Amino acid sequence: MAAPTAGKRDRLWVILKRGGYTMTYSVGPKGQVVIAKEIRERLGIGPGWRVVQRLVGDHVELHFLPPPHKASLKGLLRDRIRAHVSEEAWPEARERAWRASWDEA
């Protein structure tokens, strides 16, 4: 690929002048690029995240996708449970809850 033309260098200068968080890094021998720690922290990016790369004109957009969580949700609502219902009484309890929700509306 050819080196940047003067026009592309001028465009980079405009980006730098607009402000924001801008750093320059070199592309490694395997084509790898470093995402600055400050950017990773601000976006919450961590190990295991996936990145979608999209070529847009003369630049690349990166979109980060978090990995699926591995934490169990079991017990998450335990502090919110007010009553324990037996398996046999469950249909009646559900019906009462639905009726109560309609009465509130």
mmCIF file of C-alpha atoms in Angstrom:
data_model
loop_
_atom_site.group_PDB
_atom_site.id
_atom_site.type_symbol
_atom_site.label_atom_id
_atom_site.label_comp_id
_atom_site.label_asym_id
_atom_site.label_seq_id
_atom_site.Cartn_x
_atom_site.Cartn_y
_atom_site.Cartn_z
ATOM 1 C CA MET A 1 0.000 0.000 0.000
ATOM 2 C CA ALA A 2 1.307 3.467 -0.849
ATOM 3 C CA ALA A 3 2.401 5.987 1.751
ATOM 4 C CA PRO A 4 -0.155 8.633 2.731
ATOM 5 C CA THR A 5 -0.476 11.486 0.289
ATOM 6 C CA ALA A 6 -0.205 15.106 1.389
ATOM 7 C CA GLY A 7 -4.008 15.280 1.433
ATOM 8 C CA LYS A 8 -4.268 12.422 3.915
ATOM 9 C CA ARG A 9 -1.596 14.012 6.132
ATOM 10 C CA ASP A 10 -3.561 17.272 6.060
ATOM 11 C CA ARG A 11 -6.720 15.385 7.055
ATOM 12 C CA LEU A 12 -4.853 13.803 9.996
ATOM 13 C CA TRP A 13 -3.764 17.254 11.119
ATOM 14 C CA VAL A 14 -7.415 18.411 11.064
ATOM 15 C CA ILE A 15 -8.393 15.421 13.234
ATOM 16 C CA LEU A 16 -5.617 16.241 15.708
ATOM 17 C CA LYS A 17 -6.632 19.926 15.844
ATOM 18 C CA ARG A 18 -10.277 19.086 16.627
ATOM 19 C CA GLY A 19 -9.255 17.713 20.014
ATOM 20 C CA GLY A 20 -10.376 14.642 21.848
ATOM 21 C CA TYR A 21 -8.147 11.780 22.841
ATOM 22 C CA THR A 22 -5.604 11.180 20.096
ATOM 23 C CA MET A 23 -2.474 9.005 20.253
ATOM 24 C CA THR A 24 -0.287 7.566 17.544
ATOM 25 C CA TYR A 25 1.043 4.003 17.549
ATOM 26 C CA SER A 26 2.956 1.923 15.056
ATOM 27 C CA VAL A 27 1.509 -1.153 13.425
ATOM 28 C CA GLY A 28 3.397 -4.231 14.666
ATOM 29 C CA PRO A 29 5.092 -6.793 12.426
ATOM 30 C CA LYS A 30 1.986 -9.036 12.542
ATOM 31 C CA GLY A 31 -0.354 -6.153 11.657
ATOM 32 C CA GLN A 32 -1.438 -5.656 15.270
ATOM 33 C CA VAL A 33 -2.431 -2.256 16.641
ATOM 34 C CA VAL A 34 -2.574 -1.201 20.294
ATOM 35 C CA ILE A 35 -5.795 0.288 21.673
ATOM 36 C CA ALA A 36 -4.668 2.853 24.276
ATOM 37 C CA LYS A 37 -5.317 1.887 27.893
ATOM 38 C CA GLU A 38 -7.287 5.083 28.526
ATOM 39 C CA ILE A 39 -9.599 4.284 25.600
ATOM 40 C CA ARG A 40 -10.044 0.641 26.703
ATOM 41 C CA GLU A 41 -10.884 1.760 30.229
ATOM 42 C CA ARG A 42 -13.319 4.439 29.079
ATOM 43 C CA LEU A 43 -15.156 1.957 26.833
ATOM 44 C CA GLY A 44 -14.896 -0.883 29.367
ATOM 45 C CA ILE A 45 -13.068 -3.116 26.872
ATOM 46 C CA GLY A 46 -11.357 -6.137 28.388
ATOM 47 C CA PRO A 47 -9.805 -9.462 27.430
ATOM 48 C CA GLY A 48 -12.134 -11.700 25.444
ATOM 49 C CA TRP A 49 -14.014 -8.878 23.734
ATOM 50 C CA ARG A 50 -14.549 -9.247 19.980
ATOM 51 C CA VAL A 51 -13.924 -6.452 17.513
ATOM 52 C CA VAL A 52 -15.755 -5.865 14.259
ATOM 53 C CA GLN A 53 -13.658 -4.013 11.691
ATOM 54 C CA ARG A 54 -15.308 -2.087 8.888
ATOM 55 C CA LEU A 55 -13.568 -0.307 6.036
ATOM 56 C CA VAL A 56 -15.234 3.058 5.478
ATOM 57 C CA GLY A 57 -13.702 5.063 2.657
ATOM 58 C CA ASP A 58 -10.077 5.581 3.610
ATOM 59 C CA HIS A 59 -10.314 4.625 7.303
ATOM 60 C CA VAL A 60 -11.313 1.703 9.524
ATOM 61 C CA GLU A 61 -14.104 1.741 12.112
ATOM 62 C CA LEU A 62 -13.803 -0.616 15.084
ATOM 63 C CA HIS A 63 -16.851 -1.773 17.037
ATOM 64 C CA PHE A 64 -16.282 -3.752 20.240
ATOM 65 C CA LEU A 65 -18.603 -6.528 21.401
ATOM 66 C CA PRO A 66 -18.431 -7.881 24.964
ATOM 67 C CA PRO A 67 -18.124 -11.612 25.500
ATOM 68 C CA PRO A 68 -21.191 -13.497 26.769
ATOM 69 C CA HIS A 69 -21.266 -13.351 30.540
ATOM 70 C CA LYS A 70 -20.429 -16.497 32.433
ATOM 71 C CA ALA A 71 -21.836 -15.432 35.779
ATOM 72 C CA SER A 72 -24.886 -17.235 37.029
ATOM 73 C CA LEU A 73 -28.040 -15.210 37.544
ATOM 74 C CA LYS A 74 -29.309 -17.762 40.056
ATOM 75 C CA GLY A 75 -30.219 -16.052 43.297
ATOM 76 C CA LEU A 76 -30.098 -12.557 41.813
ATOM 77 C CA LEU A 77 -33.643 -11.765 43.021
ATOM 78 C CA ARG A 78 -33.476 -13.713 46.290
ATOM 79 C CA ASP A 79 -33.790 -10.509 48.387
ATOM 80 C CA ARG A 80 -36.945 -9.509 46.479
ATOM 81 C CA ILE A 81 -38.884 -12.732 47.127
ATOM 82 C CA ARG A 82 -41.611 -12.179 49.716
ATOM 83 C CA ALA A 83 -43.327 -15.548 49.733
ATOM 84 C CA HIS A 84 -42.613 -19.172 48.911
ATOM 85 C CA VAL A 85 -45.258 -21.022 46.929
ATOM 86 C CA SER A 86 -45.542 -24.787 46.628
ATOM 87 C CA GLU A 87 -45.655 -26.379 43.182
ATOM 88 C CA GLU A 88 -49.368 -27.214 43.621
ATOM 89 C CA ALA A 89 -50.324 -23.666 44.686
ATOM 90 C CA TRP A 90 -48.376 -21.975 41.870
ATOM 91 C CA PRO A 91 -51.262 -21.644 39.302
ATOM 92 C CA GLU A 92 -53.538 -19.966 41.858
ATOM 93 C CA ALA A 93 -50.740 -17.633 43.058
ATOM 94 C CA ARG A 94 -49.981 -16.636 39.479
ATOM 95 C CA GLU A 95 -53.645 -15.875 38.816
ATOM 96 C CA ARG A 96 -53.859 -13.713 41.979
ATOM 97 C CA ALA A 97 -50.734 -11.801 40.904
ATOM 98 C CA TRP A 98 -52.183 -11.124 37.431
ATOM 99 C CA ARG A 99 -55.466 -9.908 38.926
ATOM 100 C CA ALA A 100 -53.604 -7.657 41.382
ATOM 101 C CA SER A 101 -51.541 -6.151 38.561
ATOM 102 C CA TRP A 102 -54.739 -5.313 36.636
ATOM 103 C CA ASP A 103 -56.261 -3.736 39.751
ATOM 104 C CA GLU A 104 -53.223 -1.451 40.094
ATOM 105 C CA ALA A 105 -53.547 -0.190 36.525
#
